[in-house]
Structures are given as C-alpha cells and as structure tokens.
Coordinates of C-alpha atoms and ligand atoms in Angstrom, one line a residue:
Chain A
X1 CA -41.3 19.9 -8.5
X2 CA -41.1 17.4 -10.3
X3 CA -38.3 15.3 -11.4
X4 CA -37.8 12.4 -14.6
X5 CA -34.5 10.5 -15.1
X6 CA -33.6 10.9 -17.9
X7 CA -32.6 6.8 -19.2
X8 CA -29.5 6.2 -20.8
X9 CA -27.2 8.5 -20.0
X10 CA -24.2 8.6 -18.8
X11 CA -24.0 10.9 -16.0
X12 CA -27.5 9.2 -15.1
X13 CA -26.1 5.3 -14.9
X14 CA -22.8 7.1 -12.3
X15 CA -25.1 9.0 -10.1
X16 CA -26.7 5.8 -9.7
X17 CA -23.4 3.5 -9.0
X18 CA -22.6 6.6 -7.0
X19 CA -25.7 6.1 -4.9
X20 CA -26.5 2.8 -4.9
X21 CA -22.9 2.1 -3.5
X22 CA -23.4 4.7 -1.3
X23 CA -26.6 6.4 -0.4
X24 CA -26.6 9.2 2.2
X25 CA -28.0 8.0 5.2
X26 CA -24.4 4.7 4.4
X27 CA -22.9 8.3 4.0
X28 CA -22.8 10.0 7.3
X29 CA -25.2 7.0 9.1
X30 CA -27.1 9.2 12.9
X31 CA -26.4 4.9 13.9
X32 CA -23.9 2.2 14.7
X33 CA -24.7 -1.1 15.5
X34 CA -24.8 -2.1 19.2
X35 CA -21.0 -3.2 19.5
X36 CA -19.6 -0.7 17.9
X37 CA -18.0 1.0 21.5
X38 CA -15.1 1.4 22.9
X39 CA -12.8 3.8 23.3
X40 CA -10.1 2.7 20.2
X41 CA -12.9 3.6 17.8
X42 CA -12.3 7.7 17.9
X43 CA -8.3 6.3 17.2
X44 CA -9.5 6.8 13.7
X45 CA -11.5 10.5 13.5
X46 CA -8.7 11.5 15.6
X47 CA -5.8 10.6 12.6
X48 CA -8.1 12.5 10.8
X49 CA -8.6 15.8 12.8
X50 CA -4.4 15.5 13.0
X51 CA -4.6 15.2 9.4
X52 CA -6.6 18.3 8.7
X53 CA -4.7 19.9 11.4
X54 CA -1.2 19.3 10.0
X55 CA -2.7 20.6 6.2
X56 CA -3.5 24.0 8.0
X57 CA -0.6 24.2 10.1
X58 CA 1.3 23.2 7.3
X59 CA -0.7 26.1 4.9
X60 CA 0.2 28.6 7.5
X61 CA 3.7 28.4 7.4
X62 CA 3.1 28.8 2.8
X63 CA 2.3 31.5 3.1
X64 CA 5.2 33.8 4.2
X65 CA 7.5 31.2 2.6
X66 CA 10.2 28.0 3.6
X67 CA 12.8 30.7 4.7
X68 CA 10.5 32.6 7.0
X69 CA 10.6 30.5 10.2
X70 CA 14.2 30.8 10.8
X71 CA 14.1 34.1 11.4
X72 CA 10.4 34.9 13.0
X73 CA 9.2 34.1 16.1
X74 CA 6.1 34.0 14.7
X75 CA 7.3 31.6 11.8
X76 CA 8.5 29.3 14.3
X77 CA 5.8 29.3 16.4
X78 CA 3.4 27.5 12.9
X79 CA 6.9 25.9 12.8
X80 CA 5.4 23.9 15.9
X81 CA 2.2 23.5 15.5
X82 CA 3.5 21.9 12.4
X83 CA 5.7 19.7 14.3
X84 CA 3.7 17.9 16.8
X85 CA 0.5 17.4 14.6
X86 CA 2.7 15.8 13.2
X87 CA 3.5 13.7 15.9
X88 CA -0.1 13.5 17.0
X89 CA -1.0 12.3 13.7
X90 CA 1.4 9.3 13.8
X91 CA 0.9 8.4 17.1
X92 CA -3.2 8.3 16.5
X93 CA -2.0 6.5 13.3
X94 CA -0.1 3.4 15.2
X95 CA -2.8 3.3 17.5
X96 CA -6.0 2.9 15.6
X97 CA -4.0 0.3 13.2
X98 CA -3.1 -1.3 15.7
X99 CA -6.9 -2.1 17.1
X100 CA -7.7 -2.6 14.3
X101 CA -4.6 -5.4 13.6
X102 CA -6.6 -6.4 17.1
X103 CA -9.8 -6.7 15.7
X104 CA -9.2 -8.6 12.6
X105 CA -11.5 -5.7 10.4
X106 CA -10.1 -6.4 7.2
X107 CA -12.7 -8.9 7.8
X108 CA -15.9 -9.4 5.7
X109 CA -14.3 -7.8 2.3
X110 CA -12.8 -4.6 3.8
X111 CA -9.0 -5.8 3.0
X112 CA -8.2 -2.7 1.0
X113 CA -10.1 -0.8 3.8
X114 CA -6.2 -2.4 5.5
X115 CA -4.5 -2.1 2.7
X116 CA -5.2 1.5 1.9
X117 CA -4.3 2.1 5.3
X118 CA -1.2 1.3 5.1
X119 CA 0.1 2.4 1.9
X120 CA -0.9 5.5 3.4
X121 CA 0.7 5.2 7.0
X122 CA 4.2 4.9 3.8
X123 CA 3.0 7.3 1.8
X124 CA 2.9 10.0 5.8
X125 CA 6.6 7.8 6.6
X126 CA 7.3 9.9 2.9
X127 CA 6.0 12.9 3.7
X128 CA 7.1 13.2 7.1
X129 CA 11.0 12.4 5.9
X130 CA 10.4 14.6 2.9
X131 CA 9.6 17.0 5.7
X132 CA 12.7 16.9 8.3
X133 CA 15.5 17.9 5.4
X134 CA 12.8 20.7 3.5
X135 CA 13.9 21.7 7.3
X136 CA 17.2 23.8 5.7
X137 CA 18.9 23.7 9.0
X138 CA 21.2 21.3 10.8
X139 CA 18.9 19.0 10.9
X140 CA 18.5 18.6 7.6
X141 CA 22.1 18.4 6.5
X142 CA 22.2 15.9 8.5
X143 CA 19.3 13.6 7.4
X144 CA 19.5 14.2 3.5
X145 CA 24.2 13.2 3.7
X146 CA 22.4 10.0 5.9
X147 CA 19.8 9.0 4.0
X148 CA 21.2 9.7 0.8
X149 CA 23.1 6.7 0.4
X150 CA 19.7 4.5 1.7
X151 CA 17.8 5.8 -1.4
X152 CA 21.2 5.9 -3.5
X153 CA 21.8 2.6 -2.4
X154 CA 18.3 1.0 -4.0
X155 CA 18.7 3.1 -7.2
X156 CA 16.2 5.8 -7.2
X157 CA 18.3 8.2 -6.0
X158 CA 19.4 9.5 -9.2
X159 CA 15.6 10.5 -10.1
X160 CA 14.7 11.3 -5.9
X161 CA 17.7 12.9 -4.8
X162 CA 16.8 14.1 -1.5
X163 CA 20.1 17.0 -1.7
X164 CA 18.2 18.5 -3.5
X165 CA 16.2 21.0 -1.4
X166 CA 13.9 22.5 -4.1
X167 CA 12.6 19.4 -4.7
X168 CA 12.0 17.2 -1.5
X169 CA 10.6 20.3 -0.9
X170 CA 7.2 20.0 -4.0
X171 CA 7.3 16.4 -2.9
X172 CA 6.5 18.2 0.8
X173 CA 4.2 20.4 0.3
X174 CA 2.8 19.1 -2.7
X175 CA 2.8 15.7 -3.7
X176 CA 2.5 13.2 -1.3
X177 CA 0.1 15.9 0.8
X178 CA -1.8 15.2 -2.2
X179 CA -1.8 11.9 -2.1
X180 CA -1.9 10.7 1.2
X181 CA -5.5 13.3 1.4
X182 CA -6.6 10.9 -1.9
X183 CA -5.5 7.4 0.0
X184 CA -7.2 8.9 3.4
X185 CA -10.7 9.6 1.3
X186 CA -10.4 6.4 -0.1
X187 CA -9.5 4.5 2.9
X188 CA -12.3 6.4 4.4
X189 CA -14.9 6.2 1.8
X190 CA -14.7 1.8 1.8
X191 CA -15.4 2.6 5.4
X192 CA -18.6 4.1 4.9
X193 CA -19.2 1.6 2.3
X194 CA -18.8 -1.3 4.3
X195 CA -19.8 -0.2 8.0
X196 CA -18.0 -1.1 10.4
X197 CA -16.6 -5.3 10.5
X198 CA -18.6 -6.8 13.0
X199 CA -16.7 -8.4 16.2
X200 CA -15.8 -12.3 15.7
X201 CA -18.0 -14.8 16.0
X202 CA -18.1 -16.8 19.7
X203 CA -17.6 -20.3 19.1
X204 CA -20.3 -21.5 21.0
X205 CA -22.5 -19.1 19.3
X206 CA -21.6 -20.6 15.7
X207 CA -23.7 -23.9 15.7
X208 CA -26.0 -24.2 13.1
Chain B
X1 CA 3.2 42.3 19.8
X2 CA 6.8 41.9 21.0
X3 CA 8.5 38.8 19.7
X4 CA 9.5 36.8 22.7
X5 CA 5.5 36.1 23.0
X6 CA 6.1 33.3 19.9
X7 CA 8.8 31.7 22.1
X8 CA 8.2 28.7 24.5
X9 CA 7.9 28.7 28.0
X10 CA 9.7 25.4 28.0
X11 CA 12.3 24.5 25.1
X12 CA 14.0 21.5 25.0
X13 CA 16.9 22.4 22.7
X14 CA 19.4 20.9 26.1
X15 CA 21.4 18.6 24.9
X16 CA 19.7 15.1 24.7
X17 CA 19.2 12.8 27.1
X18 CA 19.6 9.0 25.7
X19 CA 18.6 6.2 27.0
X20 CA 20.6 2.6 26.5
X21 CA 20.0 -0.5 27.1
X22 CA 22.8 -3.7 26.0
X23 CA 23.0 -2.4 21.5
X24 CA 19.6 -0.6 22.6
X25 CA 19.1 3.2 22.5
X26 CA 17.1 5.0 22.2
X27 CA 16.0 9.4 22.8
X28 CA 14.5 10.1 26.5
X29 CA 11.8 12.2 24.3
X30 CA 11.3 9.1 21.3
X31 CA 11.0 6.7 25.0
X32 CA 8.3 9.4 26.4
X33 CA 6.3 8.7 23.4
X34 CA 6.1 4.6 22.7
X35 CA 4.8 4.4 25.8
X36 CA 3.0 6.6 25.7
X37 CA 1.4 5.2 22.8
X38 CA 1.1 1.4 24.6
X39 CA -0.3 3.3 27.1
X40 CA -3.0 5.0 25.2
X41 CA -3.7 1.5 23.6
X42 CA -4.6 -0.2 26.4
X43 CA -6.5 2.3 28.4
X44 CA -8.5 2.7 24.7
X45 CA -9.5 -0.7 24.7
X46 CA -9.6 -1.1 28.6
X47 CA -11.9 2.2 29.9
X48 CA -14.8 1.7 29.4
X49 CA -17.2 3.6 26.9
X50 CA -19.4 6.4 27.6
X51 CA -23.4 7.4 27.1
X52 CA -23.1 3.0 25.1
X53 CA -25.0 2.0 28.1
X54 CA -28.0 -0.2 28.2
X55 CA -29.6 1.6 25.1
X56 CA -33.0 1.1 22.9
X57 CA -32.8 -1.5 20.1
X58 CA -33.6 0.2 17.2
X59 CA -34.1 -2.5 14.7
Chain C
X1 CA -23.8 -21.6 1.9
X2 CA -21.4 -23.9 0.9
X3 CA -17.6 -21.9 1.4
X4 CA -16.6 -22.7 5.0
X5 CA -16.5 -20.7 7.1
X6 CA -13.1 -18.8 7.5
X7 CA -13.4 -17.0 10.8
X8 CA -10.2 -15.2 9.6
X9 CA -11.6 -13.8 6.6
X10 CA -14.9 -14.0 6.3
X11 CA -18.0 -12.0 8.9
X12 CA -21.6 -13.7 9.3
X13 CA -24.4 -10.3 8.2
X14 CA -25.0 -8.4 11.4
X15 CA -28.6 -9.0 12.8
X16 CA -28.0 -7.3 15.7
X17 CA -29.6 -4.0 16.7
X18 CA -28.3 -0.6 16.3
X19 CA -27.6 2.6 18.2
X20 CA -27.6 6.0 18.3
X21 CA -23.6 7.6 16.8
X22 CA -23.5 10.9 16.2
X23 CA -20.3 11.2 13.7
X24 CA -19.7 14.5 13.1
X25 CA -19.8 15.3 16.2
X26 CA -17.5 13.1 17.4
X27 CA -15.7 14.2 14.2
X28 CA -15.4 18.0 15.8
X29 CA -14.8 17.1 18.8
X30 CA -11.5 15.2 17.8
X31 CA -10.6 18.0 16.1
X32 CA -10.9 20.7 19.0
X33 CA -9.4 17.3 21.3
X34 CA -6.1 17.8 19.0
X35 CA -5.9 21.4 18.2
X36 CA -5.6 22.3 21.4
X37 CA -3.3 20.1 22.5
X38 CA -0.9 20.8 18.9
X39 CA -0.8 24.0 20.9
X40 CA -0.7 23.3 24.2
X41 CA 2.3 21.5 22.7
X42 CA 3.5 23.7 20.6
X43 CA 3.0 26.7 23.7
X44 CA 5.1 25.1 25.8
X45 CA 8.0 22.8 23.7
X46 CA 8.0 24.9 21.2
X47 CA 10.5 22.7 18.3
X48 CA 14.0 22.5 17.4
X49 CA 15.6 24.8 15.0
X50 CA 19.5 24.1 15.2
X51 CA 21.1 26.5 12.0
X52 CA 22.5 25.0 9.4
X53 CA 26.0 24.8 9.4
X54 CA 28.0 26.1 6.3
X55 CA 31.2 25.3 5.1
X56 CA 32.6 28.7 5.7
X57 CA 31.5 27.4 9.6
X58 CA 33.7 24.1 9.0
X59 CA 36.4 25.8 7.5
X60 CA 37.0 28.5 10.0
X61 CA 36.3 25.6 13.2
X62 CA 38.9 23.1 11.5
X63 CA 40.4 24.5 8.5
X64 CA 42.8 20.9 8.7
X65 CA 39.1 19.5 8.5
X66 CA 38.8 20.8 5.7
X67 CA 42.0 21.4 4.0
X68 CA 42.3 17.3 3.8
X69 CA 38.6 16.8 2.9
X70 CA 39.9 19.5 -0.5
X71 CA 42.3 17.1 -0.8
X72 CA 41.2 13.5 -0.8
X73 CA 38.4 15.0 -3.4
X74 CA 41.6 15.3 -6.2
X75 CA 43.3 12.3 -5.3
X76 CA 39.9 10.5 -5.2
X77 CA 39.9 9.5 -2.0
X78 CA 36.6 11.0 -0.5
X79 CA 33.7 9.7 0.2
X80 CA 31.8 11.1 -3.2
X81 CA 35.2 10.2 -5.5
X82 CA 34.7 6.5 -4.5
X83 CA 30.5 6.6 -4.4
X84 CA 29.5 5.0 -8.4
X85 CA 25.8 5.7 -9.0
X86 CA 24.2 8.5 -9.5
X87 CA 27.6 10.3 -8.9
X88 CA 30.1 8.6 -10.9
X89 CA 31.6 4.8 -12.2
X90 CA 34.5 4.8 -9.4
X91 CA 32.1 1.2 -8.1
X92 CA 30.2 -0.9 -8.2
X93 CA 28.3 0.5 -5.1
X94 CA 25.6 -1.5 -2.8
X95 CA 24.2 -4.3 -3.8
X96 CA 21.4 -7.1 -3.3
X97 CA 23.0 -9.9 -4.0
X98 CA 23.1 -9.9 -8.0
X99 CA 21.3 -7.1 -8.0
X100 CA 23.1 -4.1 -8.5
X101 CA 20.6 -2.0 -8.5
X102 CA 22.8 1.8 -8.6
X103 CA 24.9 1.1 -11.2
X104 CA 22.2 -0.3 -13.3
X105 CA 20.2 2.9 -13.1
X106 CA 23.7 4.6 -14.0
X107 CA 25.4 8.1 -12.7
X108 CA 22.6 10.2 -13.6
X109 CA 23.7 13.0 -11.6
X110 CA 27.2 13.1 -12.4
X111 CA 29.8 14.7 -9.5
X112 CA 33.3 15.2 -10.6
X113 CA 35.6 15.9 -7.6
X114 CA 38.0 17.3 -9.2
X115 CA 36.2 19.7 -11.0
X116 CA 33.7 20.0 -8.7
X117 CA 34.5 21.0 -5.7
X118 CA 37.7 22.2 -6.2
X119 CA 39.1 23.5 -9.4
X120 CA 36.1 24.9 -11.1
X121 CA 35.4 27.1 -7.5
X122 CA 39.0 28.3 -8.0
X123 CA 38.2 29.9 -12.0
X124 CA 35.4 31.4 -10.6
X125 CA 37.6 33.5 -8.2
X126 CA 39.4 37.0 -8.9
X127 CA 42.7 36.9 -10.9
X128 CA 45.1 36.5 -8.1
X129 CA 49.1 35.9 -9.7
X130 CA 49.4 33.4 -8.2
X131 CA 46.2 31.3 -8.4
X132 CA 46.9 32.1 -12.0
X133 CA 49.6 30.8 -12.9
X134 CA 48.0 27.6 -10.6
X135 CA 45.4 26.9 -12.8
X136 CA 46.7 27.2 -15.5
X137 CA 49.5 25.0 -15.3
X138 CA 46.9 22.5 -13.6
X139 CA 44.8 22.8 -17.4
X140 CA 48.3 22.2 -19.1
X141 CA 49.5 19.4 -17.6
X142 CA 48.8 15.7 -18.1
X143 CA 46.1 13.8 -16.8
X144 CA 49.6 11.6 -15.6
X145 CA 51.2 14.8 -14.3
X146 CA 48.3 15.7 -12.6
X147 CA 48.0 13.1 -10.6
X148 CA 51.9 12.5 -9.9
X149 CA 51.5 15.6 -8.1
X150 CA 49.0 14.1 -5.7
X151 CA 50.3 11.4 -5.3
X152 CA 53.6 13.1 -3.9
X153 CA 51.3 15.4 -2.3
X154 CA 49.5 13.6 -0.3
X155 CA 51.8 11.4 1.1
X156 CA 52.7 14.8 2.8
X157 CA 50.7 16.1 3.7
X158 CA 50.3 14.1 6.8
X159 CA 52.9 16.6 8.5
X160 CA 50.1 19.5 6.7
X161 CA 50.3 22.7 9.0
X162 CA 47.8 25.5 9.3
X163 CA 49.4 28.5 10.7
X164 CA 48.9 32.3 10.6
X165 CA 45.9 32.0 7.6
X166 CA 48.0 29.8 5.5
X167 CA 48.2 25.6 4.4
X168 CA 51.8 24.5 4.5
X169 CA 53.5 21.6 3.1
X170 CA 56.0 20.7 3.2
X171 CA 56.7 18.2 0.2
X172 CA 58.8 19.2 -3.2
X173 CA 57.3 17.6 -7.1
X174 CA 54.1 19.3 -6.3
X175 CA 53.1 21.6 -8.5
X176 CA 50.7 23.7 -8.0
X177 CA 48.7 22.2 -5.1
X178 CA 50.3 23.9 -2.2
X179 CA 49.0 27.1 -3.9
X180 CA 45.5 25.2 -5.6
X181 CA 45.0 23.6 -1.5
X182 CA 45.6 26.9 0.1
X183 CA 43.1 29.5 -2.1
X184 CA 40.8 26.6 -2.0
X185 CA 40.9 26.5 2.5
X186 CA 41.0 30.9 2.1
X187 CA 37.8 30.7 -0.3
X188 CA 36.2 28.4 1.9
X189 CA 37.2 30.7 4.6
X190 CA 35.5 33.9 3.4
X191 CA 32.6 32.5 2.4
X192 CA 32.8 32.0 -0.8
X193 CA 32.9 28.8 -1.7
X194 CA 28.9 28.0 -0.5
X195 CA 28.1 30.6 -2.9
X196 CA 30.2 28.8 -5.7
X197 CA 28.9 25.3 -4.7
X198 CA 25.8 26.3 -5.3
X199 CA 25.8 28.8 -7.6
X200 CA 27.4 26.6 -10.4
X201 CA 23.4 25.7 -12.0
X202 CA 23.4 29.6 -12.8
X203 CA 21.8 32.6 -10.4
X204 CA 19.0 30.2 -8.8
X205 CA 18.9 27.6 -7.1
X206 CA 17.4 26.0 -4.8
X207 CA 19.8 22.4 -5.5
X208 CA 22.3 21.9 -2.7
X209 CA 24.0 18.7 -3.9
X210 CA 27.6 19.6 -3.8
X211 CA 27.6 21.7 -1.1
X212 CA 26.0 19.1 0.9
X213 CA 28.0 16.1 -0.6
X214 CA 31.5 18.1 0.1
X215 CA 30.5 19.3 4.2
X216 CA 29.5 14.9 3.9
X217 CA 33.0 13.7 2.9
X218 CA 34.4 16.0 6.2
X219 CA 34.8 14.4 10.0
X220 CA 33.1 18.1 11.0
X221 CA 29.2 17.8 10.5
X222 CA 29.8 14.0 11.7
X223 CA 31.5 14.6 14.4
X224 CA 28.7 17.4 15.1
X225 CA 25.6 14.7 14.2
X226 CA 28.1 12.3 16.7
X227 CA 27.6 14.6 19.5
X228 CA 23.5 15.7 19.1
X229 CA 23.2 11.4 19.0
X230 CA 22.3 10.5 15.4
X231 CA 24.6 8.9 13.5
X232 CA 23.0 5.4 12.7
X233 CA 25.0 3.8 15.3
X234 CA 22.9 5.7 17.9
X235 CA 19.8 5.0 16.7
X236 CA 20.6 8.6 15.2
X237 CA 17.4 7.7 11.8
X238 CA 15.1 7.9 14.7
X239 CA 16.3 10.7 16.6
X240 CA 15.5 14.5 16.2
X241 CA 17.9 17.2 17.8
X242 CA 17.7 18.5 21.0
X243 CA 15.3 17.0 23.9
X244 CA 12.7 16.7 21.4
X245 CA 10.7 13.8 19.8
X246 CA 11.8 12.8 16.6
X247 CA 10.4 9.6 13.9
X248 CA 10.1 7.7 16.3
X249 CA 7.9 5.7 13.9
X250 CA 11.2 5.2 12.1
X251 CA 12.5 2.5 14.7
X252 CA 12.2 -1.3 13.8
X253 CA 13.8 0.6 10.0
X254 CA 17.0 2.0 11.7
X255 CA 16.8 -1.3 14.5
X256 CA 17.6 -3.2 11.4
X257 CA 21.3 -1.1 12.1
X258 CA 22.0 -2.4 14.8
X259 CA 22.2 -5.6 14.1
X260 CA 25.0 -7.7 12.3
X261 CA 24.7 -8.7 9.4
X262 CA 23.4 -5.2 8.4
X263 CA 26.3 -3.2 10.5
X264 CA 28.5 -5.3 9.5
X265 CA 28.0 -5.7 5.8
X266 CA 29.3 -3.3 3.1
X267 CA 26.0 -3.3 1.2
X268 CA 24.0 -2.6 4.7
X269 CA 22.0 -0.3 3.5
X270 CA 20.2 -1.9 0.4
X271 CA 19.3 -4.6 2.6
X272 CA 18.1 -2.8 5.3
X273 CA 15.7 -1.0 2.6
X274 CA 15.1 -4.0 0.9
X275 CA 14.5 -5.6 4.3
X276 CA 11.9 -3.1 4.7
X277 CA 10.1 -3.1 1.4
X278 CA 9.6 -6.7 1.3
X279 CA 8.0 -5.6 6.2
X280 CA 5.9 -3.4 4.4
X281 CA 4.3 -6.0 2.0
X282 CA 3.8 -8.5 4.9
X283 CA 1.7 -5.8 6.2
X284 CA 0.2 -4.3 3.8
X285 CA -1.1 -8.8 2.4
X286 CA -2.1 -9.1 6.0
X287 CA -5.8 -10.3 5.5
X288 CA -4.0 -12.9 3.0
X289 CA -1.3 -14.0 5.4
X290 CA -2.7 -17.5 6.7
X291 CA -1.1 -17.7 10.2
X292 CA -0.6 -13.5 10.5
X293 CA -4.3 -13.2 9.7
X294 CA -5.0 -15.3 12.8
X295 CA -2.9 -13.6 15.3
X296 CA -5.7 -11.3 16.9
X297 CA -8.3 -14.4 17.2
X298 CA -5.9 -16.5 18.5
X299 CA -4.7 -13.8 21.2
X300 CA -8.2 -12.6 21.8
X301 CA -7.4 -9.1 23.1
X302 CA -11.0 -8.0 21.0
X303 CA -12.5 -9.7 24.1
X304 CA -12.0 -6.5 25.2
X305 CA -12.7 -4.5 22.7
X306 CA -16.6 -5.4 22.4
X307 CA -16.3 -7.1 25.8
X308 CA -20.3 -5.1 26.0
X309 CA -21.5 -7.4 22.8
X310 CA -20.0 -10.3 24.4
X311 CA -21.7 -9.9 27.6
X312 CA -25.5 -8.8 26.2
X313 CA -24.4 -11.9 24.2
X314 CA -24.3 -14.1 27.0
X315 CA -26.7 -13.3 28.0
X316 CA -29.7 -13.5 25.5
Ligands
LIG1 C1 -4.1 8.7 7.7 C2 -4.1 7.9 8.4 C3 -5.7 7.3 8.2 C4 -6.8 7.7 8.9 C5 -7.3 9.2 8.4 C6 -7.8 7.2 9.4 C7 -9.5 7.0 9.1 C8 -9.1 5.8 9.3 C9 -11.3 6.2 10.3 C10 -11.7 8.1 10.5 C11 -11.9 4.7 10.1 C12 -13.9 4.9 10.6 C13 -12.8 5.0 12.4 C14 -13.0 3.8 12.4 O1 -13.1 2.7 13.6 O2 -11.3 4.0 13.7 C15 -11.3 4.2 9.7 C16 -11.7 2.8 10.1 C17 -10.3 1.6 9.2 N1 -8.9 1.6 9.8 FE1 -8.3 4.0 9.2 N2 -7.3 5.4 8.8 C18 -5.9 5.6 8.4 C19 -4.6 4.8 8.3 C20 -4.9 3.5 8.9 C21 -3.7 2.5 8.9 C22 -2.9 3.2 8.9 C23 -4.4 1.3 9.0 C24 -3.8 0.3 9.3 C25 -3.3 -0.2 8.5 C26 -6.4 1.8 8.9 C27 -6.8 0.0 9.1 C28 -8.3 0.7 9.2 C29 -9.2 0.4 9.6 C30 -9.1 -1.9 8.6 C31 -10.6 0.5 9.7 C32 -11.6 -0.1 9.3 C33 -12.3 -0.9 10.8 C34 -14.2 -1.4 10.4 O3 -14.4 -1.6 9.6 O4 -14.1 -1.8 11.7 N3 -6.1 2.5 8.2 N4 -9.3 5.0 9.5

C-alpha cells in the first residue's frame, strides 16, 4: 500500500509535530545511555506501578460503594490493599524525589519535568487527604474537624468544605485522581522527550 | 468463603506506640516508614546494579 | 558557545555509548513487585477502621458534656458560634499579617448555632406539651429576654446535674431553657438529633457539616483523639489510629505546629499554611534558585550514583 501525506492539513501538521517531538524510538527506547546504571532509576517506575495499584484497588472499592468496606470483610480487605498501596506510592515517590534532587535532574532543559513532579506530589497529598476524610469513620471525623481550621483560615474553606462528605468523596474519586493521572502522564512524557539527564561533567574533563 | 478468611493476620489495631524526644513525638509505625525510606535511598545509590557490567558500546 | 556553561542548569550533549535497557520489562517487574508487596502488607496488617462516633454515643457517654455544649451553642460561646467565616461573622478569624483571608471570603456556609443546633431540631420532635410550650415561649420572646434567660441559666449551669436521665439546673428567671436543654439532651441520647442535623436540607444528604461541628464543639471527640495520639500538639496530623503508619509525608506541616511562633499564635493555622505554600513554591522552583540548586553538585552524592560512569571516564 502506498501512503501519501496530505500537505497543508491540520491533522498532518499535528501528527508531524508529535512524531518530531516524540518519535517511537524515543517514546519506547530499547537502550539507555550507559550512565543509566543505578537502582535509584527504578523508583520513578515503581511510583508509576504503585499509582496503578492505588487506582486499581480504588476502583475495586468503588464497585460496591463507599459504605461497603465497613460492613464486609472482603471490602475491608480491599480497603487494606488501597491503604498499603498508597503507603508504597508515597514511599517510592519520596525516594524518587530525593534521587532526582541529588542528580540535579532538572539540568539540560528538564526544569518542567521537575516542576510537573512537584505538582504531582502536592496533588497526591491532596488526594490522600481527601481519602482520609472520606473514610466515614472515627479517623475521618477527627481529621476533617481539625483540618477545617487550616483550610478555613486561608479562605478556601468557604468553597472546599472538608466537613461535606459528598464533596470530599467526589474530589477523592474523580477530580484529584484525574489531575494526578494527567500530571503523571505529562511528567513521564517529558522524561521521554528529554531523555535521562547526563552526569555532571567533572572539572578535570571540562578543560576546553 | 468464610468471612474470617479476610481478617488480617496481625492487625495493628492496638493502641499506638509513640516515641518522645524533647518536643518531637512520632508513632513507631511512621518512624519505621521514614527509617526504611532513608535506608532504601542509601541502598539504592550504593547497591551494585546488576546486568550492567561491561557492556558493548553499540554506537 | 558564547554563553557561559552553568553546571547546575546546563548539560553537555551525551557523546558516550548506549546499552540495552528494557523499560517495559522493568515496569512489568515493578508492577508485580508492588502488587505482591501490597497484597502481603494487606494480608498481614489489614487496615484501621475505628467506628465513627455519633451524637448519640457522645451524649450517652458524657451527658453533661453534651448539655454544656448545647448551652454553649445558645450562649454563643462554642467554637462554632465564635468562629467567624465561613460559618458566621462573629469574629474576624485568622489573619496573615494584614490579610483577613477568611473574612474577605465571608460567611458562605452560614450557621446559626442557636437555631441550627438547638431550636430547629427541637421543633422537629413530635409534639409534647411542655416542649411545645417552651418553644412557643422562646419564639415569642424578644431577643433581650432570650439573652437574659440564657445568661441566668449559664450562671447557674456550673451546678448542672444529670440524674435519672434528666438534666437539671436549679435557677430562676431562665424561661424555657431547662426544658429546651433537657429535651435536646434526651433527643441526642435517643439518636434523633443525629438524624435531625443531617436531614435539614431534605431527604438525601451527603453533607455532615452540622453534626461534625457540633461534635467538635464538645470535648468528647477531642478526648478520644487525645487517647489515640491524634491531636495537633501531638504531631497528630501524621498519625493514624492504632499502630498503623499515617500520613508521614505531613511531617513538615505538623512540625510547625509544635514550635513558636505557630504553637502560641491565634493565627497559627494561617501562618503554617502560608509558610507551607511558600515552601512548596520553593520546592517547585528549585531548578531556578541559586544555592539550593547547587547542593547536589556540592554534596557529590552523584559520584556514588554514577560511579560506573566516572570509573570508565577515569580509565580513558
Ligand atoms: C506520581 C508521581 C511520579 C511518578 C509516577 C514519576 C515517574 C517518573 C518516571 C517513570 C521517570 C523516569 C524514570 C526515572 O528516572 O525514575 C521520572 C523521572 C523524573 N522525575 Fe518523576 N515521578 C513522580 C513524581 C516526581 C516528583 C515528586 C519529582 C520531583 C520533585 C519528580 C522528578 C523527576 C525528574 C526531575 C525526572 C527526570 C529524570 C532524569 O531525567 O533523569 N518526579 N519520573
């Protein structure tokens, strides 16, 4: 089959831009520069894997509704999966953050990668927080009545009411996961576009 | 399936244990998590990464 | 290259080699490992689920605390009554320097503690002669008369007793207050108040603002939280009930609440929030902040991470 590109077309132009920005061998490379040789590099992928488990276990919890896990031991077990995957998610993310900091992985035009990472981190904290106040148990009663003071003091409490279970649950299961997923996608695409940051040049080698 | 199949083996529902050091108070569970995190970071940067010894320079 | 090379910002293009690295296999292994670890932790440790308390449990456990809290909603000394925005205009609320953020946004979740917590729930009870009379007496009284009743009752309330299921205060010139407080306590102990506070907006509800604020105005909820090591001055924000790990990532946020000026300031919350927002912006902008962005190069931890690379460079 012969294939001719139609010139002067929005679709063609957009496709060409995509392909130029992220050709398939850059999106899914089969090699890495030789300096990519440390366990610290696996923590980004581990965070991604943990995020997948968080979302999968959250979807299982959603199947039978928000009260299910209080009354069913199967539901409680699914809740345990959700809780522990969140702990692993944050664990891996923090190790990832430390690693990227000490590699100064924002160098060479990667500042936006770092910044999407930080925003994902903050979004994840908000997502976890809304999860804690959506538990509908003693913990959520205490956390919400305490946290209201901080959020109210900023003025945001008038719109983001942590005592409103329905609102918090919606943020927890729709808005914040969506934001976290989109941000993570952006973050990982940026990593692929830029490639992995090279080591610092050692002073001895820099001599021109 | 009986319900007890899904009960945790070692539930941590007992009253929490806390470490006090001057004004710092931290639950043993959180302390363990943070220590493990630091330990994991150190291990990740020092442990030899397998399968990457002498590689072919394919360039 | 005319521009000076900045080691914390720029990189020289990589001229070295590449070697095989299977990112999809890496990702698959990570997924399996994380999945198994989650499974093991869930099977072994489970997760906490401490039952929610109700106004019914509270008022049965400590009826006098409940009755005193109900009174504080009437005499406007409760936390909610004095809160300010977003619940009412009783106070300016917290300020960040000259910024009265909460006040400027205003009372967008208006709560009238007298009506919302006491009078309206009582009106929803089935008619009983003394209660109906009391409510009529209350609604036809002038506001001056009401506050006179409330303050006489408040003065006498130090000697409030709870005997045979009845809240009693010996005082005169208190209008219907003994009837109102006693009936509200009975209502709470029966569980009816829990219902009345969530159904004010109609049949369906997902909003627990009123009962949560009422619970938080009493001391029962806080005493349970204190027992579980969850209060703010116990670094409670990071903690979970039982022996479970909590939100350890909130360590810095909860840290500020332990030290001056934050732990002593009436504006502690907004100061800590302001500080944390500023610090988040700093974290966001690390790649652009001289000094902060040089720490990785100066600490030389990268020498460990890339040791194979530097070894092979040294050999050349
Ligand atoms: C949901 C959270 C996150 C996920 C799923 C994630 C995922 C990833 C992945 C898969 C990579 C490439 C592999 C690697 O080098 O580890 C990466 C790279 C990177 N991440 Fe993240 N990340 C997250 C959060 C963060 C955070 C919080 C930061 C820092 C504040 C950050 C900063 C970076 C940087 C700078 C790179 C580029 C690495 C390089 O070029 O060597 N990420 N991330």
